[in-house]
Structure formats: C-alpha cells, structure tokens
GROMACS .gro file of C-alpha atoms in nm:
model
  342
    1MET     CA    1  -5.910   9.499   2.691
    2CYS     CA    2  -6.149   9.431   2.391
    3ARG     CA    3  -6.117   9.152   2.199
    4PRO     CA    4  -6.038   9.293   1.833
    5SER     CA    5  -6.284   9.302   1.555
    6PHE     CA    6  -6.152   9.153   1.241
    7SER     CA    7  -6.288   9.240   0.898
    8GLU     CA    8  -6.390   8.974   0.639
    9GLU     CA    9  -6.111   9.010   0.416
   10GLN     CA   10  -5.873   8.947   0.745
   11LEU     CA   11  -6.078   8.624   0.900
   12GLU     CA   12  -6.061   8.506   0.519
   13GLN     CA   13  -5.739   8.539   0.521
   14LEU     CA   14  -5.713   8.365   0.879
   15ASN     CA   15  -5.940   8.066   0.797
   16GLU     CA   16  -5.713   8.028   0.514
   17LEU     CA   17  -5.406   8.091   0.714
   18THR     CA   18  -5.568   7.750   0.997
   19ASP     CA   19  -5.657   7.591   0.654
   20GLN     CA   20  -5.323   7.584   0.547
   21LEU     CA   21  -5.192   7.548   0.915
   22ILE     CA   22  -5.435   7.211   0.880
   23VAL     CA   23  -5.266   7.074   0.551
   24MET     CA   24  -4.896   7.161   0.688
   25LYS     CA   25  -4.964   6.925   0.981
   26LYS     CA   26  -5.110   6.709   0.770
   27ASP     CA   27  -4.794   6.721   0.544
   28LEU     CA   28  -4.599   6.778   0.837
   29GLN     CA   29  -4.761   6.382   1.019
   30HIS     CA   30  -4.691   6.255   0.645
   31SER     CA   31  -4.355   6.334   0.628
   32LYS     CA   32  -4.252   6.230   0.955
   33GLU     CA   33  -4.431   5.868   0.810
   34GLU     CA   34  -4.240   5.869   0.508
   35CYS     CA   35  -3.932   5.976   0.720
   36ALA     CA   36  -4.015   5.636   0.919
   37ARG     CA   37  -4.109   5.450   0.619
   38LEU     CA   38  -3.773   5.554   0.482
   39ALA     CA   39  -3.561   5.431   0.791
   40ASP     CA   40  -3.752   5.120   0.781
   41ALA     CA   41  -3.653   5.083   0.413
   42ASP     CA   42  -3.325   5.174   0.498
   43ARG     CA   43  -3.291   4.895   0.801
   44GLN     CA   44  -3.458   4.637   0.555
   45ALA     CA   45  -3.178   4.729   0.297
   46GLN     CA   46  -2.892   4.737   0.545
   47HIS     CA   47  -3.074   4.423   0.631
   48TRP     CA   48  -3.042   4.256   0.259
   49ARG     CA   49  -2.713   4.451   0.234
   50ASP     CA   50  -2.605   4.210   0.570
   51GLU     CA   51  -2.761   3.900   0.400
   52LEU     CA   52  -2.634   3.960   0.076
   53ASP     CA   53  -2.249   3.956   0.194
   54ALA     CA   54  -2.323   3.684   0.401
   55MET     CA   55  -2.488   3.469   0.107
   56ARG     CA   56  -2.129   3.552  -0.079
   57ASP     CA   57  -1.896   3.442   0.240
   58SER     CA   58  -2.168   3.116   0.237
   59VAL     CA   59  -2.090   3.092  -0.122
   60ASP     CA   60  -1.725   3.148  -0.142
   61ARG     CA   61  -1.686   2.906   0.162
   62LEU     CA   62  -1.902   2.650  -0.025
   63GLN     CA   63  -1.631   2.635  -0.322
   64ARG     CA   64  -1.374   2.641  -0.097
   65VAL     CA   65  -1.509   2.349   0.070
   66GLU     CA   66  -1.592   2.194  -0.259
   67ASN     CA   67  -1.222   2.255  -0.391
   68GLU     CA   68  -1.069   2.085  -0.081
   69ASN     CA   69  -1.303   1.809  -0.015
   70ARG     CA   70  -1.279   1.716  -0.436
   71GLN     CA   71  -0.846   1.708  -0.404
   72LEU     CA   72  -0.857   1.564  -0.076
   73ARG     CA   73  -1.104   1.281  -0.222
   74ASP     CA   74  -0.883   1.245  -0.506
   75ARG     CA   75  -0.621   1.195  -0.305
   76LEU     CA   76  -0.708   0.958  -0.087
   77ILE     CA   77  -0.902   0.749  -0.406
   78ASP     CA   78  -0.546   0.793  -0.567
   79PHE     CA   79  -0.340   0.681  -0.228
   80LYS     CA   80  -0.581   0.366  -0.145
   81TYR     CA   81  -0.554   0.227  -0.514
   82TRP     CA   82  -0.168   0.235  -0.502
   83LYS     CA   83  -0.145   0.127  -0.195
   84GLU     CA   84  -0.380  -0.197  -0.234
   85LEU     CA   85  -0.173  -0.180  -0.591
   86GLU     CA   86   0.108  -0.214  -0.422
   87ALA     CA   87   0.049  -0.474  -0.214
   88GLU     CA   88  -0.148  -0.713  -0.469
   89GLN     CA   89   0.170  -0.686  -0.675
   90GLU     CA   90   0.410  -0.721  -0.364
   91LYS     CA   91   0.199  -1.042  -0.321
   92LEU     CA   92   0.236  -1.172  -0.679
   93MET     CA   93   0.646  -1.069  -0.682
   94VAL     CA   94   0.663  -1.306  -0.390
   95GLY     CA   95   0.426  -1.591  -0.550
   96ASN     CA   96   0.607  -1.618  -0.915
   97THR     CA   97   0.929  -1.619  -0.713
   98GLU     CA   98   0.800  -1.901  -0.546
   99ALA     CA   99   0.687  -2.027  -0.829
  100SER     CA  100   1.026  -2.017  -1.010
  101VAL     CA  101   1.199  -2.127  -0.749
  102ASN     CA  102   0.997  -2.470  -0.665
  103ALA     CA  103   0.954  -2.503  -1.086
  104ALA     CA  104   1.382  -2.502  -1.061
  105HIS     CA  105   1.366  -2.715  -0.772
  106LEU     CA  106   1.119  -2.980  -0.946
  107GLU     CA  107   1.279  -2.951  -1.320
  108THR     CA  108   1.590  -3.070  -1.138
  109VAL     CA  109   1.502  -3.338  -0.918
  110GLN     CA  110   1.274  -3.450  -1.234
  111ARG     CA  111   1.599  -3.458  -1.425
  112ARG     CA  112   1.805  -3.651  -1.168
  113LEU     CA  113   1.527  -3.906  -1.166
  114GLU     CA  114   1.494  -3.960  -1.515
  115SER     CA  115   1.899  -3.945  -1.523
  116ASP     CA  116   1.893  -4.195  -1.208
  117LEU     CA  117   1.583  -4.402  -1.415
  118GLU     CA  118   1.777  -4.427  -1.694
  119ARG     CA  119   2.059  -4.564  -1.548
  120ALA     CA  120   1.878  -4.794  -1.366
  121LEU     CA  121   1.719  -4.971  -1.621
  122GLN     CA  122   2.074  -4.998  -1.813
  123GLN     CA  123   2.187  -5.148  -1.477
  124ILE     CA  124   1.890  -5.427  -1.485
  125SER     CA  125   1.919  -5.443  -1.879
  126ASP     CA  126   2.314  -5.558  -1.808
  127LEU     CA  127   2.144  -5.772  -1.504
  128GLU     CA  128   1.964  -5.938  -1.730
  129GLN     CA  129   2.136  -6.000  -1.999
  130GLN     CA  130   2.445  -6.147  -1.736
  131ARG     CA  131   2.142  -6.332  -1.558
  132GLU     CA  132   2.098  -6.537  -1.917
  133SER     CA  133   2.444  -6.531  -2.013
  134ASN     CA  134   2.468  -6.709  -1.602
  135ILE     CA  135   2.197  -6.943  -1.695
  136LYS     CA  136   2.360  -7.075  -2.004
  137SER     CA  137   2.668  -7.084  -1.803
  138ILE     CA  138   2.480  -7.281  -1.517
  139GLN     CA  139   2.309  -7.526  -1.793
  140MET     CA  140   2.682  -7.580  -1.983
  141LEU     CA  141   2.817  -7.684  -1.644
  142ARG     CA  142   2.504  -7.882  -1.527
  143GLU     CA  143   2.583  -8.076  -1.920
  144GLU     CA  144   2.943  -8.099  -1.814
  145VAL     CA  145   2.838  -8.234  -1.465
  146VAL     CA  146   2.642  -8.511  -1.599
  147GLY     CA  147   2.887  -8.577  -1.818
  148LEU     CA  148   3.134  -8.633  -1.590
  149LYS     CA  149   2.910  -8.772  -1.321
  150LEU     CA  150   2.848  -9.028  -1.593
  151GLU     CA  151   3.246  -9.109  -1.654
  152LEU     CA  152   3.281  -9.145  -1.273
  153HIS     CA  153   2.994  -9.446  -1.306
  154ASN     CA  154   3.136  -9.563  -1.616
  155CYS     CA  155   3.507  -9.581  -1.393
  156SER     CA  156   3.344  -9.682  -1.089
  157LEU     CA  157   3.212 -10.017  -1.328
  158PHE     CA  158   3.501 -10.015  -1.496
  159LYS     CA  159   3.657 -10.042  -1.165
  160LYS     CA  160   3.485 -10.358  -1.027
  161LYS     CA  161   3.480 -10.549  -1.354
  162ARG     CA  162   3.864 -10.513  -1.327
  163ILE     CA  163   3.906 -10.570  -0.998
  164SER     CA  164   3.681 -10.907  -1.004
  165CYS     CA  165   3.921 -10.989  -1.301
  166ILE     CA  166   4.210 -10.962  -1.096
  167SER     CA  167   4.057 -11.195  -0.820
  168MET     CA  168   3.990 -11.502  -1.082
  169ASP     CA  169   4.295 -11.531  -1.221
  170ASP     CA  170   4.634 -11.392  -1.112
  171GLU     CA  171   4.818 -11.423  -1.466
  172THR     CA  172   4.549 -11.233  -1.578
  173SER     CA  173   4.570 -10.946  -1.301
  174LEU     CA  174   4.979 -10.880  -1.364
  175ASP     CA  175   4.812 -10.840  -1.766
  176LEU     CA  176   4.564 -10.621  -1.639
  177SER     CA  177   4.742 -10.446  -1.345
  178SER     CA  178   4.993 -10.359  -1.648
  179ALA     CA  179   4.745 -10.212  -1.861
  180SER     CA  180   4.540 -10.085  -1.618
  181ASP     CA  181   4.756  -9.822  -1.598
  182PRO     CA  182   4.566  -9.551  -1.898
  183PRO     CA  183   4.242  -9.619  -1.663
  184LEU     CA  184   4.383  -9.485  -1.332
  185ALA     CA  185   4.496  -9.196  -1.521
  186ALA     CA  186   4.177  -9.110  -1.654
  187ARG     CA  187   4.009  -9.134  -1.316
  188ASN     CA  188   4.280  -8.921  -1.197
  189LEU     CA  189   4.233  -8.652  -1.448
  190ALA     CA  190   3.819  -8.693  -1.422
  191SER     CA  191   3.900  -8.623  -1.041
  192GLN     CA  192   4.098  -8.310  -1.114
  193LEU     CA  193   3.847  -8.206  -1.393
  194TYR     CA  194   3.568  -8.284  -1.141
  195GLU     CA  195   3.767  -8.100  -0.857
  196GLU     CA  196   3.834  -7.799  -1.093
  197LYS     CA  197   3.452  -7.780  -1.247
  198ILE     CA  198   3.352  -7.806  -0.875
  199LYS     CA  199   3.555  -7.486  -0.789
  200ARG     CA  200   3.466  -7.333  -1.094
  201LEU     CA  201   3.069  -7.379  -1.010
  202GLU     CA  202   3.195  -7.269  -0.656
  203GLN     CA  203   3.301  -6.974  -0.773
  204GLU     CA  204   2.994  -6.883  -1.026
  205ASN     CA  205   2.782  -6.959  -0.692
  206GLU     CA  206   2.956  -6.694  -0.536
  207SER     CA  207   2.932  -6.485  -0.827
  208LEU     CA  208   2.610  -6.556  -0.869
  209ARG     CA  209   2.514  -6.496  -0.515
  210SER     CA  210   2.711  -6.166  -0.536
  211GLN     CA  211   2.486  -6.078  -0.852
  212GLU     CA  212   2.185  -6.184  -0.692
  213THR     CA  213   2.306  -5.953  -0.417
  214THR     CA  214   2.372  -5.648  -0.663
  215ARG     CA  215   2.006  -5.739  -0.827
  216ASN     CA  216   1.833  -5.694  -0.448
  217SER     CA  217   2.046  -5.370  -0.402
  218GLU     CA  218   1.925  -5.254  -0.771
  219CYS     CA  219   1.550  -5.357  -0.655
  220ASP     CA  220   1.631  -5.168  -0.346
  221TYR     CA  221   1.719  -4.920  -0.561
  222THR     CA  222   1.447  -4.957  -0.772
  223LYS     CA  223   1.235  -4.900  -0.478
  224ARG     CA  224   1.419  -4.611  -0.373
  225LEU     CA  225   1.351  -4.494  -0.737
  226SER     CA  226   0.992  -4.522  -0.715
  227GLU     CA  227   0.985  -4.352  -0.366
  228LEU     CA  228   1.200  -4.051  -0.535
  229GLU     CA  229   0.906  -4.056  -0.841
  230SER     CA  230   0.609  -4.073  -0.585
  231LYS     CA  231   0.763  -3.807  -0.402
  232PHE     CA  232   0.791  -3.618  -0.727
  233LEU     CA  233   0.456  -3.665  -0.828
  234VAL     CA  234   0.329  -3.529  -0.453
  235ASP     CA  235   0.570  -3.227  -0.529
  236GLN     CA  236   0.454  -3.188  -0.840
  237ALA     CA  237   0.062  -3.176  -0.690
  238GLU     CA  238   0.186  -2.982  -0.464
  239LEU     CA  239   0.303  -2.700  -0.713
  240GLU     CA  240   0.003  -2.721  -0.983
  241THR     CA  241  -0.170  -2.703  -0.618
  242ARG     CA  242   0.011  -2.370  -0.517
  243CYS     CA  243  -0.012  -2.276  -0.873
  244LEU     CA  244  -0.422  -2.332  -0.904
  245HIS     CA  245  -0.399  -2.111  -0.505
  246LEU     CA  246  -0.175  -1.855  -0.723
  247GLU     CA  247  -0.449  -1.844  -1.026
  248GLN     CA  248  -0.725  -1.842  -0.770
  249GLU     CA  249  -0.539  -1.535  -0.626
  250VAL     CA  250  -0.472  -1.368  -0.895
  251ARG     CA  251  -0.879  -1.407  -1.008
  252LYS     CA  252  -0.926  -1.297  -0.710
  253PHE     CA  253  -0.735  -0.932  -0.723
  254LYS     CA  254  -0.890  -0.905  -1.092
  255ARG     CA  255  -1.228  -0.959  -0.931
  256SER     CA  256  -1.128  -0.714  -0.671
  257LEU     CA  257  -1.000  -0.449  -0.891
  258ARG     CA  258  -1.258  -0.471  -1.104
  259GLU     CA  259  -1.517  -0.433  -0.778
  260GLU     CA  260  -1.298  -0.105  -0.737
  261ILE     CA  261  -1.335   0.032  -1.045
  262SER     CA  262  -1.693  -0.020  -1.068
  263LEU     CA  263  -1.719   0.157  -0.719
  264ARG     CA  264  -1.496   0.423  -0.817
  265GLU     CA  265  -1.671   0.473  -1.134
  266GLU     CA  266  -2.017   0.489  -0.860
  267THR     CA  267  -1.830   0.725  -0.708
  268ALA     CA  268  -1.742   0.935  -0.943
  269ALA     CA  269  -2.074   0.942  -1.049
  270ARG     CA  270  -2.191   1.071  -0.748
  271VAL     CA  271  -1.962   1.312  -0.732
  272THR     CA  272  -2.030   1.430  -1.036
  273SER     CA  273  -2.456   1.430  -0.926
  274THR     CA  274  -2.318   1.585  -0.586
  275GLU     CA  275  -2.146   1.862  -0.851
  276ALA     CA  276  -2.455   1.923  -1.039
  277SER     CA  277  -2.652   1.960  -0.760
  278LEU     CA  278  -2.426   2.203  -0.601
  279GLY     CA  279  -2.404   2.349  -0.980
  280ARG     CA  280  -2.807   2.389  -0.910
  281GLU     CA  281  -2.774   2.486  -0.576
  282ARG     CA  282  -2.484   2.734  -0.676
  283GLU     CA  283  -2.729   2.924  -0.929
  284LYS     CA  284  -3.023   2.914  -0.719
  285HIS     CA  285  -2.810   3.054  -0.475
  286LYS     CA  286  -2.675   3.295  -0.792
  287LEU     CA  287  -2.986   3.369  -0.848
  288ALA     CA  288  -3.136   3.452  -0.529
  289LEU     CA  289  -2.800   3.649  -0.486
  290GLU     CA  290  -2.904   3.823  -0.817
  291SER     CA  291  -3.268   3.895  -0.679
  292ALA     CA  292  -3.152   4.050  -0.360
  293GLU     CA  293  -2.931   4.240  -0.544
  294GLN     CA  294  -3.198   4.385  -0.758
  295ARG     CA  295  -3.411   4.420  -0.419
  296ALA     CA  296  -3.142   4.615  -0.262
  297SER     CA  297  -3.071   4.816  -0.571
  298ALA     CA  298  -3.462   4.890  -0.567
  299ALA     CA  299  -3.458   4.947  -0.196
  300GLU     CA  300  -3.189   5.215  -0.257
  301GLU     CA  301  -3.358   5.374  -0.517
  302ALA     CA  302  -3.717   5.425  -0.327
  303GLN     CA  303  -3.442   5.546  -0.017
  304ASP     CA  304  -3.278   5.800  -0.272
  305ASN     CA  305  -3.624   5.911  -0.395
  306LEU     CA  306  -3.786   5.928  -0.034
  307TYR     CA  307  -3.478   6.139   0.076
  308GLU     CA  308  -3.568   6.363  -0.259
  309GLN     CA  309  -3.940   6.340  -0.146
  310LEU     CA  310  -3.829   6.433   0.246
  311SER     CA  311  -3.603   6.695   0.158
  312SER     CA  312  -3.865   6.840  -0.088
  313THR     CA  313  -4.117   6.836   0.204
  314ARG     CA  314  -3.902   6.967   0.432
  315LYS     CA  315  -3.868   7.264   0.187
  316ASN     CA  316  -4.247   7.302   0.160
  317VAL     CA  317  -4.301   7.249   0.556
  318LEU     CA  318  -4.021   7.553   0.623
  319ALA     CA  319  -4.172   7.770   0.341
  320LEU     CA  320  -4.516   7.739   0.486
  321ARG     CA  321  -4.387   7.760   0.871
  322GLU     CA  322  -4.189   8.097   0.747
  323GLU     CA  323  -4.533   8.199   0.565
  324LEU     CA  324  -4.746   8.083   0.891
  325ILE     CA  325  -4.489   8.299   1.094
  326GLN     CA  326  -4.514   8.628   0.867
  327GLN     CA  327  -4.948   8.581   0.919
  328HIS     CA  328  -4.923   8.540   1.281
  329VAL     CA  329  -4.707   8.838   1.290
  330PHE     CA  330  -4.942   8.980   1.072
  331VAL     CA  331  -5.229   8.937   1.265
  332PHE     CA  332  -5.064   9.048   1.547
  333LEU     CA  333  -4.934   9.352   1.404
  334ALA     CA  334  -5.307   9.435   1.297
  335GLY     CA  335  -5.458   9.353   1.655
  336LEU     CA  336  -5.142   9.590   1.778
  337ILE     CA  337  -5.261   9.859   1.608
  338HIS     CA  338  -5.666   9.781   1.592
  339ASP     CA  339  -5.572   9.817   1.980
  340ALA     CA  340  -5.391  10.140   1.905
  341LEU     CA  341  -5.683  10.284   1.703
  342PHE     CA  342  -5.965  10.231   1.923
   0.00000   0.00000   0.00000
C-alpha cells in the first residue's frame, strides 16, 4: 500500500492540528496541575477549617474553665474567710465570757473584802476605845489599891500602937477596948472593900484576857484579811494578764485579718492581671481566628475560582478533543478517498 500524498493545504491543516494537539496536551497538563493544586488547596482549606473548629473549641473550653476557676476561687476565699472569722469570733466570745465571769467574781470578792475590811476596822476602833477605857479603869483601880494599901498600913500601925497601949495600962486598955470597936469595924469594912476590889480586879483581868484573846483573834482575822487582799491582788493581776493576753489575741487577729485582706487584694490583683492576660490571649485567639477565617474564605474563593477555571479548561479540552477527532476523521477519510482514487 503506497503512502498517501497530501496537498499543501492538507499538510498545513495537519500541522495546525498537530500544533493544536500539542497546545491541548499542554493545557491538559496545566489542567492536571491546577487540579492537583486545587486538591492541595482543598486539603489546606479543610485543614484550616479543622484548625478553626479546634481553636473555637479551645476558646470555649478556656472560657468555661476560666469561669469555673473564678467561681471556685471566690467560693474558696469566702469559705476560708468565714471559717476563720467564725473561729476567731468563737475565741473572742469565750474569752469575753471568761473575762466577764472573772470580773464578776473579782468584783464580788472585792465587795466582800471591802465589807470585811470596814467591819474589821470598826472592830479595831471599838477595841481601841475599849482598851483606852480599860486602861483608865485599871489606872483608877490601881489608885484605889494604893489607897487601900495605905489604909491597911495605917490600920496595922494603929493596931500595933493600940496593942502597946493595952499592954502598958490595964485600965486604959479597958477604955481603949471600948473605944477600939470603931477601928475594928473600919478594918473589917476595909477588908471587905479590898476583897471586893480584888474580885473586881480579877473580873477586869479576866475581861482583859478575853479582850486580849479577841484582839488576837482580830489580829488573825486581820492577817486573814491581808491574805485575802493579797489573793485578790494576785487574782486581779492574773485577770489583767488574761485581759492583756486577750488584747494581744485581738491585735493578732486584727493583724492576721489585715494580712488576709492584703493577701486577698494581691490575689485579686493577680486575678485581674490573669484576666487581663487571658483577655489579651483571647484577643490574640480572636485575631488568629479571624485571620484563619479570612484565609479559609480566601481559600474557598480560590477553590471556587479554580473549580471554574477547571470547568472551563475541561470544556476547552473536550472541544479541542472533538475538533481533533474530526480532523483525524477528515484525514482518515481523505486518505481513504485518495487510496480509492489512485
């Protein structure tokens, strides 16, 4: 079979078709590359969508965790504050109750001691007055005893003188015996008065002894009163010490309360700083989210454009393919016609 010969026009058409085929192959390769690029862009857009969804979930979880953390922190601070406040209030109430009881007890003891002291002072004053009166009575009794002793001495002298006179003269003794009755009566009266004075002195002595005993008991009572006063002073010092201790506890509680307030202020400042940092982080995430959304939108737009370009390229490729097929058919028919003619 001889090779068909073509005219110049047919050769030119064949060359044009060959050039078009080469161009179509290049367009087809470019379309494949565009399809691959579109597939990569689609995968990248899907990746950015997934990143965007994950970032949104992270932001939501972060906000929920921040809210829960803030609520729990506030509840914990309030719980600790009220717990410590209740404990300190109970301590202060117990201390105030004990101080009130001790103050009432000490006031009662003080009133009792004051009344005992007044009574003891009154008794001491009475005893001093009685002692002065007893001293005066003793002085008077001593003077009476001295007078009685002088009377007895005079009586004894008179008796001796009388006896000597009786021994010297019997007649005179008879007269004197009749006259000696009055001195004898006086001597008997003096003896009775002396015995009565002695009895009265013994009674006074007994009374003085009893008063001395009473005074000793009063001294013991005064000693006991001084001991009670010492005990009262000790109790008062102890109460003052406890009051001082309570004041120290109150100052310590106030200092701890101020420290707690300062700590809470620092915590609030840290929370505010953390919230500001979280706000900045949230803004950063928001900007990143907006940027990701913009990139995703741009990728979607680019993907849509690439899909449109791919559709147009596919249409062009199909048209070129049909035209090429028609050219091949034409060439094939031309060859058949040429073979049939020659």
